[in-house]
Tab-separated table of C-alpha atoms in Angstrom:
chain	number	residue	atom	x	y	z
B	1	MET	CA	24.174	-98.623	227.079
B	2	ALA	CA	24.157	-97.003	230.548
B	3	SER	CA	22.574	-93.592	230.808
B	4	PRO	CA	24.881	-90.751	231.886
B	5	SER	CA	24.841	-89.784	235.535
B	6	PRO	CA	23.199	-86.502	236.589
B	7	SER	CA	26.586	-85.079	237.524
B	8	SER	CA	28.093	-85.768	234.115
B	9	HIS	CA	25.001	-84.307	232.455
B	10	HIS	CA	25.373	-81.154	234.558
B	11	LEU	CA	29.042	-80.902	233.618
B	12	SER	CA	28.323	-81.167	229.893
B	13	LEU	CA	25.951	-78.209	230.099
B	14	LEU	CA	28.540	-76.080	231.849
B	15	ALA	CA	31.413	-76.903	229.568
B	16	LYS	CA	29.909	-77.594	226.180
B	17	PRO	CA	32.671	-78.102	223.628
B	18	SER	CA	32.827	-75.537	220.825
B	19	PRO	CA	31.493	-76.770	217.472
B	20	PRO	CA	34.035	-77.678	214.792
B	21	PRO	CA	34.857	-74.925	212.292
B	22	PRO	CA	32.661	-74.918	209.180
B	23	PRO	CA	34.124	-76.499	206.047
B	24	PRO	CA	35.640	-74.114	203.469
B	25	GLN	CA	33.049	-72.600	201.114
B	26	PRO	CA	33.181	-73.460	197.420
B	27	LEU	CA	34.544	-70.735	195.174
B	28	GLY	CA	31.835	-68.285	194.168
B	29	LEU	CA	29.428	-69.090	197.062
B	30	ARG	CA	28.226	-65.795	198.519
B	31	PHE	CA	26.564	-67.001	201.720
B	32	ARG	CA	25.955	-70.077	203.837
B	33	PHE	CA	23.065	-71.135	206.016
B	34	PRO	CA	23.492	-70.629	209.772
B	35	PRO	CA	23.789	-73.803	211.898
B	36	ASN	CA	20.120	-73.531	212.880
B	37	ARG	CA	18.371	-73.795	209.486
B	38	THR	CA	14.937	-73.431	211.023
B	39	ALA	CA	15.606	-69.808	211.861
B	40	ALA	CA	17.151	-68.469	208.678
B	41	PRO	CA	17.536	-64.689	208.812
B	42	SER	CA	15.089	-62.685	206.757
B	43	ILE	CA	16.450	-60.458	204.007
B	44	SER	CA	14.653	-57.227	203.321
B	45	ARG	CA	14.079	-56.510	199.643
B	46	PRO	CA	12.715	-53.378	198.029
B	47	ALA	CA	9.223	-53.731	196.656
B	48	GLY	CA	9.139	-55.144	193.150
B	49	SER	CA	12.760	-56.361	193.237
B	50	ARG	CA	11.801	-59.994	192.855
B	51	PHE	CA	9.710	-61.714	190.227
B	52	LYS	CA	6.460	-63.372	191.089
B	53	CYS	CA	5.999	-66.555	189.135
B	54	SER	CA	2.354	-67.547	189.077
B	55	ALA	CA	0.424	-70.269	187.334
B	56	SER	CA	-1.565	-67.551	185.554
B	57	GLN	CA	1.608	-66.201	183.902
B	58	THR	CA	2.704	-69.665	182.835
B	59	GLY	CA	-0.762	-70.313	181.471
B	60	PHE	CA	-0.763	-67.016	179.573
B	61	PHE	CA	2.450	-67.802	177.686
B	62	ASN	CA	1.348	-71.388	176.993
B	63	ARG	CA	-1.948	-70.110	175.624
B	64	LEU	CA	-0.186	-67.443	173.563
B	65	GLY	CA	2.114	-70.018	171.968
B	66	ARG	CA	-0.825	-72.308	171.244
B	67	LEU	CA	-2.850	-69.531	169.619
B	68	ILE	CA	0.045	-68.583	167.346
B	69	LYS	CA	0.561	-72.225	166.375
B	70	GLU	CA	-3.127	-72.691	165.605
B	71	LYS	CA	-3.044	-69.518	163.522
B	72	ALA	CA	-0.214	-71.023	161.467
B	73	LYS	CA	-2.338	-74.041	160.593
B	74	SER	CA	-5.263	-71.839	159.570
B	75	ASP	CA	-3.018	-69.736	157.311
B	76	VAL	CA	-1.703	-72.632	155.214
B	77	GLU	CA	-2.789	-70.807	152.059
B	78	LYS	CA	-0.335	-67.984	152.806
B	79	ILE	CA	2.505	-70.489	153.167
B	80	PHE	CA	1.425	-72.217	149.948
B	81	SER	CA	1.382	-69.011	147.915
B	82	GLY	CA	4.549	-67.713	149.562
B	83	PHE	CA	6.636	-70.620	148.295
B	84	SER	CA	5.282	-70.561	144.744
B	85	LYS	CA	8.671	-69.879	143.128
B	86	THR	CA	10.348	-72.758	144.946
B	87	ARG	CA	7.418	-74.992	144.034
B	88	GLU	CA	7.763	-74.050	140.364
B	89	ASN	CA	11.460	-74.859	140.572
B	90	LEU	CA	10.717	-78.322	141.951
B	91	ALA	CA	7.835	-79.068	139.557
B	92	VAL	CA	10.318	-80.924	137.352
B	93	ILE	CA	10.256	-83.709	139.948
B	94	ASP	CA	6.625	-84.490	139.102
B	95	GLU	CA	7.535	-84.709	135.419
B	96	LEU	CA	10.442	-87.035	136.196
B	97	LEU	CA	8.332	-89.377	138.318
B	98	LEU	CA	5.216	-89.377	136.139
B	99	TYR	CA	6.496	-92.111	133.791
B	100	TRP	CA	9.218	-93.521	136.042
B	101	ASN	CA	10.295	-97.127	135.624
B	102	LEU	CA	13.047	-99.149	137.254
B	103	ALA	CA	15.345	-99.016	134.221
B	104	ASP	CA	15.394	-95.195	134.405
B	105	THR	CA	16.260	-95.043	138.101
B	106	ASP	CA	19.797	-93.625	137.775
B	107	ARG	CA	18.808	-90.942	135.272
B	108	VAL	CA	15.735	-89.900	137.219
B	109	LEU	CA	17.623	-89.695	140.522
B	110	ASP	CA	20.431	-87.687	138.918
B	111	GLU	CA	17.931	-85.122	137.645
B	112	LEU	CA	16.063	-85.112	140.944
B	113	GLU	CA	19.377	-84.439	142.694
B	114	GLU	CA	20.006	-81.485	140.395
B	115	ALA	CA	16.547	-80.046	141.108
B	116	LEU	CA	17.148	-80.209	144.869
B	117	LEU	CA	20.530	-78.525	144.536
B	118	VAL	CA	19.083	-75.710	142.414
B	119	ALA	CA	16.489	-75.119	145.155
B	120	ASP	CA	19.367	-74.781	147.675
B	121	PHE	CA	18.803	-77.900	149.712
B	122	GLY	CA	22.569	-78.130	149.899
B	123	PRO	CA	24.874	-80.989	148.814
B	124	ARG	CA	24.897	-82.871	152.114
B	125	ILE	CA	21.115	-83.047	152.476
B	126	THR	CA	20.581	-83.713	148.784
B	127	VAL	CA	22.971	-86.669	148.726
B	128	ARG	CA	21.404	-88.073	151.876
B	129	ILE	CA	17.882	-87.889	150.425
B	130	VAL	CA	18.810	-89.306	147.018
B	131	ASP	CA	20.843	-92.170	148.526
B	132	ARG	CA	17.876	-93.143	150.692
B	133	LEU	CA	15.563	-93.133	147.683
B	134	ARG	CA	18.007	-95.249	145.683
B	135	GLU	CA	18.313	-97.821	148.481
B	136	ASP	CA	14.542	-98.091	148.891
B	137	ILE	CA	14.003	-98.438	145.123
B	138	LEU	CA	16.638	-101.169	144.757
B	139	ALA	CA	15.225	-102.958	147.810
B	140	GLY	CA	11.820	-103.052	146.155
B	141	LYS	CA	10.182	-100.806	148.756
B	142	LEU	CA	9.232	-98.117	146.213
B	143	LYS	CA	7.453	-99.288	143.093
B	144	SER	CA	5.902	-96.154	141.627
B	145	GLY	CA	6.586	-92.482	141.095
B	146	ALA	CA	3.929	-91.589	143.656
B	147	GLU	CA	5.661	-93.706	146.293
B	148	ILE	CA	9.016	-92.100	145.504
B	149	LYS	CA	7.581	-88.599	145.898
B	150	ASP	CA	5.865	-89.550	149.143
B	151	THR	CA	9.155	-90.847	150.546
B	152	LEU	CA	10.921	-87.682	149.365
B	153	LYS	CA	8.441	-85.535	151.293
B	154	LYS	CA	8.739	-87.717	154.387
B	155	SER	CA	12.545	-87.452	154.276
B	156	VAL	CA	12.438	-83.647	154.179
B	157	LEU	CA	9.812	-83.480	156.927
B	158	GLU	CA	11.885	-85.824	159.078
B	159	LEU	CA	14.926	-83.553	158.733
B	160	LEU	CA	12.922	-80.539	159.857
B	161	THR	CA	11.110	-82.177	162.768
B	162	THR	CA	14.096	-84.109	164.126
B	163	LYS	CA	16.495	-81.181	164.424
B	164	GLY	CA	14.143	-78.202	164.555
B	165	SER	CA	11.049	-79.377	166.373
B	166	LYS	CA	10.547	-76.465	168.813
B	167	THR	CA	9.048	-74.012	166.346
B	168	GLU	CA	6.822	-72.302	168.939
B	169	LEU	CA	8.064	-69.197	170.737
B	170	GLN	CA	9.568	-70.219	174.082
B	171	LEU	CA	8.544	-67.305	176.312
B	172	GLY	CA	9.260	-68.856	179.686
B	173	PHE	CA	6.976	-68.474	182.691
B	174	ARG	CA	7.615	-64.949	184.020
B	175	LYS	CA	6.568	-61.556	182.738
B	176	PRO	CA	7.934	-59.832	180.834
B	177	ALA	CA	9.233	-62.297	178.274
B	178	VAL	CA	12.147	-60.745	176.376
B	179	VAL	CA	12.822	-61.403	172.678
B	180	MET	CA	15.954	-60.065	170.947
B	181	ILE	CA	16.002	-59.716	167.154
B	182	VAL	CA	19.478	-59.911	165.567
B	183	GLY	CA	20.915	-60.135	162.055
B	184	VAL	CA	22.897	-58.417	159.319
B	185	ASN	CA	21.965	-55.159	157.608
B	186	GLY	CA	19.142	-55.369	155.084
B	187	GLY	CA	17.759	-58.711	156.239
B	188	GLY	CA	14.470	-57.257	157.460
B	189	LYS	CA	14.996	-57.173	161.242
B	190	THR	CA	12.950	-54.093	162.092
B	191	THR	CA	10.140	-55.058	159.724
B	192	SER	CA	10.050	-58.581	161.146
B	193	LEU	CA	9.950	-57.180	164.676
B	194	GLY	CA	7.019	-54.927	163.752
B	195	LYS	CA	5.100	-57.800	162.181
B	196	LEU	CA	5.813	-60.011	165.204
B	197	ALA	CA	4.548	-57.242	167.500
B	198	ASN	CA	1.359	-57.070	165.456
B	199	ARG	CA	0.809	-60.820	165.741
B	200	LEU	CA	1.436	-60.892	169.502
B	201	LYS	CA	-0.785	-57.841	170.082
B	202	ARG	CA	-3.645	-59.415	168.140
B	203	GLU	CA	-3.421	-62.493	170.345
B	204	GLY	CA	-3.911	-60.377	173.468
B	205	ALA	CA	-0.336	-59.686	174.631
B	206	LYS	CA	0.748	-56.314	176.027
B	207	VAL	CA	3.867	-55.580	173.956
B	208	LEU	CA	6.672	-53.048	174.460
B	209	LEU	CA	9.154	-52.247	171.676
B	210	ALA	CA	12.803	-51.321	172.342
B	211	ALA	CA	14.643	-49.287	169.687
B	212	GLY	CA	18.076	-50.842	170.185
B	213	ASP	CA	19.334	-50.111	166.666
B	214	THR	CA	21.434	-47.093	167.599
B	215	PHE	CA	23.617	-47.110	164.460
B	216	ARG	CA	21.115	-46.659	161.646
B	217	ALA	CA	19.637	-43.175	161.703
B	218	ALA	CA	16.231	-44.185	160.326
B	219	ALA	CA	15.833	-47.297	162.468
B	220	SER	CA	14.135	-45.572	165.414
B	221	ASP	CA	11.791	-43.686	163.077
B	222	GLN	CA	10.902	-46.939	161.335
B	223	LEU	CA	10.191	-48.676	164.637
B	224	GLU	CA	8.103	-45.705	165.836
B	225	ILE	CA	5.931	-46.126	162.755
B	226	TRP	CA	5.487	-49.809	163.611
B	227	ALA	CA	4.620	-48.871	167.212
B	228	GLU	CA	1.863	-46.542	165.981
B	229	ARG	CA	0.682	-49.072	163.426
B	230	THR	CA	0.390	-51.892	165.971
B	231	GLY	CA	-0.707	-49.827	168.971
B	232	CYS	CA	2.387	-50.766	170.994
B	233	GLU	CA	4.441	-48.540	173.289
B	234	ILE	CA	8.115	-47.936	172.536
B	235	VAL	CA	11.355	-47.054	174.366
B	236	LEU	CA	13.725	-44.864	172.324
B	237	ALA	CA	17.412	-44.032	172.699
B	238	GLU	CA	18.278	-40.902	174.698
B	239	GLY	CA	21.199	-38.487	174.436
B	240	GLU	CA	24.161	-38.470	172.069
B	241	LYS	CA	25.869	-41.723	171.117
B	242	PRO	CA	23.522	-43.926	173.160
B	243	LYS	CA	24.510	-47.508	173.866
B	244	ALA	CA	22.185	-50.214	172.646
B	245	SER	CA	22.620	-52.131	175.901
B	246	SER	CA	21.333	-49.152	177.944
B	247	VAL	CA	18.276	-48.772	175.685
B	248	LEU	CA	17.370	-52.440	176.073
B	249	SER	CA	18.010	-52.324	179.826
B	250	ARG	CA	15.651	-49.344	180.241
B	251	ALA	CA	13.010	-51.046	178.122
B	252	VAL	CA	13.094	-54.290	180.077
B	253	LYS	CA	12.965	-52.385	183.398
B	254	ARG	CA	9.904	-50.523	182.174
B	255	GLY	CA	8.362	-53.758	180.956
B	256	LYS	CA	8.898	-55.298	184.374
B	257	GLU	CA	7.571	-52.303	186.327
B	258	GLN	CA	4.525	-51.627	184.155
B	259	GLY	CA	3.331	-55.190	183.654
B	260	PHE	CA	4.095	-55.762	179.970
B	261	ASP	CA	3.827	-59.331	178.720
B	262	VAL	CA	6.527	-59.204	176.045
B	263	VAL	CA	9.437	-56.839	175.304
B	264	LEU	CA	10.658	-57.005	171.697
B	265	CYS	CA	14.226	-55.706	171.350
B	266	ASP	CA	15.548	-54.407	168.040
B	267	THR	CA	19.333	-54.382	167.543
B	268	SER	CA	21.724	-52.825	165.063
B	269	GLY	CA	22.430	-54.746	161.884
B	270	ARG	CA	25.998	-55.959	161.686
B	271	LEU	CA	28.211	-58.103	159.535
B	272	HIS	CA	28.871	-61.429	161.188
B	273	THR	CA	32.586	-60.894	160.426
B	274	ASN	CA	32.816	-57.683	162.518
B	275	TYR	CA	34.056	-58.883	165.913
B	276	SER	CA	33.572	-55.621	167.859
B	277	LEU	CA	29.974	-55.195	166.714
B	278	MET	CA	29.198	-58.820	167.439
B	279	GLU	CA	30.557	-58.335	170.966
B	280	GLU	CA	28.067	-55.511	171.446
B	281	LEU	CA	25.306	-58.101	171.167
B	282	VAL	CA	26.867	-59.919	174.116
B	283	ALA	CA	26.669	-56.673	176.122
B	284	CYS	CA	22.982	-56.319	175.176
B	285	LYS	CA	22.281	-59.869	176.251
B	286	LYS	CA	23.997	-59.327	179.616
B	287	ALA	CA	22.169	-56.031	180.159
B	288	VAL	CA	18.687	-57.534	179.909
B	289	ALA	CA	19.735	-60.549	182.006
B	290	LYS	CA	20.625	-58.194	184.874
B	291	VAL	CA	17.054	-56.911	184.908
B	292	VAL	CA	15.269	-60.213	184.243
B	293	PRO	CA	17.220	-63.318	185.259
B	294	GLY	CA	17.233	-65.809	182.408
B	295	ALA	CA	16.410	-63.214	179.753
B	296	PRO	CA	16.335	-63.001	176.827
B	297	ASN	CA	13.884	-65.866	176.412
B	298	GLU	CA	14.424	-65.916	172.647
B	299	ILE	CA	17.213	-64.643	170.390
B	300	LEU	CA	15.808	-64.728	166.881
B	301	LEU	CA	18.193	-64.432	163.934
B	302	VAL	CA	16.679	-62.818	160.834
B	303	LEU	CA	18.042	-64.348	157.608
B	304	ASP	CA	17.368	-63.134	154.071
B	305	GLY	CA	15.883	-66.073	152.160
B	306	THR	CA	17.067	-64.709	148.821
B	307	THR	CA	20.693	-65.388	149.839
B	308	GLY	CA	20.088	-69.137	149.946
B	309	LEU	CA	22.958	-71.183	151.335
B	310	ASN	CA	25.020	-68.027	151.839
B	311	MET	CA	23.065	-67.555	155.062
B	312	LEU	CA	24.810	-70.510	156.711
B	313	PRO	CA	28.036	-68.662	157.713
B	314	GLN	CA	25.890	-65.928	159.280
B	315	ALA	CA	23.947	-68.497	161.279
B	316	ARG	CA	27.136	-70.136	162.567
B	317	GLU	CA	28.768	-66.860	163.663
B	318	PHE	CA	25.709	-65.371	165.355
B	319	ASN	CA	25.044	-68.638	167.153
B	320	ASP	CA	28.641	-68.852	168.378
B	321	VAL	CA	28.490	-65.312	169.788
B	322	VAL	CA	25.019	-64.995	171.336
B	323	GLY	CA	23.372	-68.428	171.152
B	324	VAL	CA	20.576	-68.178	168.612
B	325	THR	CA	17.335	-69.902	169.661
B	326	GLY	CA	15.386	-69.600	166.407
B	327	TYR	CA	15.332	-68.230	162.864
B	328	ILE	CA	13.100	-65.782	161.052
B	329	LEU	CA	13.545	-66.371	157.313
B	330	THR	CA	12.424	-63.382	155.250
B	331	LYS	CA	11.700	-62.614	151.578
B	332	LEU	CA	11.010	-66.262	150.728
B	333	ASP	CA	8.106	-65.220	148.514
B	334	GLY	CA	10.604	-63.654	146.095
B	335	SER	CA	13.009	-66.591	146.094
B	336	ALA	CA	13.118	-69.951	144.361
B	337	ARG	CA	15.649	-71.145	146.942
B	338	GLY	CA	13.270	-72.354	149.639
B	339	GLY	CA	15.375	-75.467	150.220
B	340	CYS	CA	17.640	-73.261	152.340
B	341	VAL	CA	15.009	-73.628	155.096
B	342	VAL	CA	15.966	-77.293	155.427
B	343	SER	CA	19.696	-76.570	155.128
B	344	VAL	CA	19.790	-73.964	157.874
B	345	VAL	CA	17.881	-76.219	160.297
B	346	ASP	CA	20.063	-79.225	159.532
B	347	GLU	CA	23.286	-77.206	159.895
B	348	LEU	CA	22.910	-76.196	163.554
B	349	GLY	CA	19.760	-77.895	164.788
B	350	ILE	CA	18.113	-74.506	165.418
B	351	PRO	CA	14.409	-74.313	164.515
B	352	VAL	CA	12.739	-71.879	162.127
B	353	LYS	CA	10.151	-69.921	164.133
B	354	PHE	CA	8.718	-67.628	161.445
B	355	VAL	CA	8.906	-67.174	157.678
B	356	GLY	CA	8.268	-64.003	155.699
B	357	VAL	CA	6.113	-64.762	152.674
B	358	GLY	CA	4.951	-61.310	151.583
B	359	GLU	CA	4.968	-57.561	152.179
B	360	GLY	CA	1.759	-57.375	154.227
B	361	VAL	CA	1.633	-57.002	157.998
B	362	GLU	CA	0.079	-60.475	158.249
B	363	ASP	CA	2.704	-62.119	156.059
B	364	LEU	CA	5.127	-63.093	158.839
B	365	GLN	CA	3.876	-66.632	159.330
B	366	PRO	CA	4.613	-69.063	162.175
B	367	PHE	CA	6.594	-71.885	160.615
B	368	ASP	CA	4.812	-75.204	160.190
B	369	ALA	CA	7.065	-77.946	158.817
B	370	GLU	CA	4.265	-80.050	157.345
B	371	ALA	CA	2.676	-77.064	155.591
B	372	PHE	CA	6.081	-76.069	154.212
B	373	VAL	CA	6.756	-79.533	152.743
B	374	ASP	CA	3.294	-79.650	151.194
B	375	ALA	CA	3.824	-76.163	149.739
B	376	ILE	CA	7.109	-76.885	147.962
B	377	PHE	CA	6.223	-80.399	146.770
B	378	ALA	CA	2.570	-79.816	145.855
């Protein structure tokens, strides 16, 4: 191709055609880059208005999660003793399988099915487990009571690990991590939050508590006691008729400005059938997200283990409204219905993060699926 003449080159510099108009911006786009991307304009930001994400913060939260998980494995005895009533309920299975023979298969499986239902495994899971056992027995894969029990335990463990594998706290990679605690009245939210604060503090985290339960008169007092007991700082409601969303927003701002690692947010107990109160949780969630993009990192639903399968409607409704990321199951030490742990995981695929197995401050235990199965089928 011939090179342009000097005169034409000179003319092009004098009369450079105007660039074509930019294409229309997509809906919702707030800005576009200038044509010269190498000289993008700088935007002044007030100090502290943007998060700094460092490898040290990511490493801190990874280490914190690992420490809590290791603690769960060292506290197997607490899990074992905490599920004693469920274990006693399922002890009939050992009696059924002790002298099992092929001719008694139907009778033994019928009684095993009844034992699982009484322990609140739920009809769907129970039928699935028993059908699998029956198929394996008839196929000649299981030839003794010990083999049947081993397969039973593996089936339950598989249900828990397939649908609820992420049992560690997912605290992200920026400080502060924000955890919201939600649930109905009387489930043990504030107590669970206090025990969780104690566990995090003992593992080296700087924890701030937010008293977002603005409905129950004694809730703030109860959380203040937990703050003193655990050595944590606390943000309380101010003025008359305070909004929970404003309390949580102030707490997260303080956590961000003062370098806290974790902000634990209490909320008011509410019936899952009360639409207006459930919508308030959405406002709380949006409020903390304005301060820390991506927050809350965890929304933990506290469920009363003594209610058994009745907890499932609660789990569905709370998940539909706010997007539950994990369960805290309380009062399991006083219940023989520990099978509900498997049911609630199977229902929505949401993992159990912690279980309450006693009244003591150390009795909120990180959930370990293998330890749980060993505890109920010992």
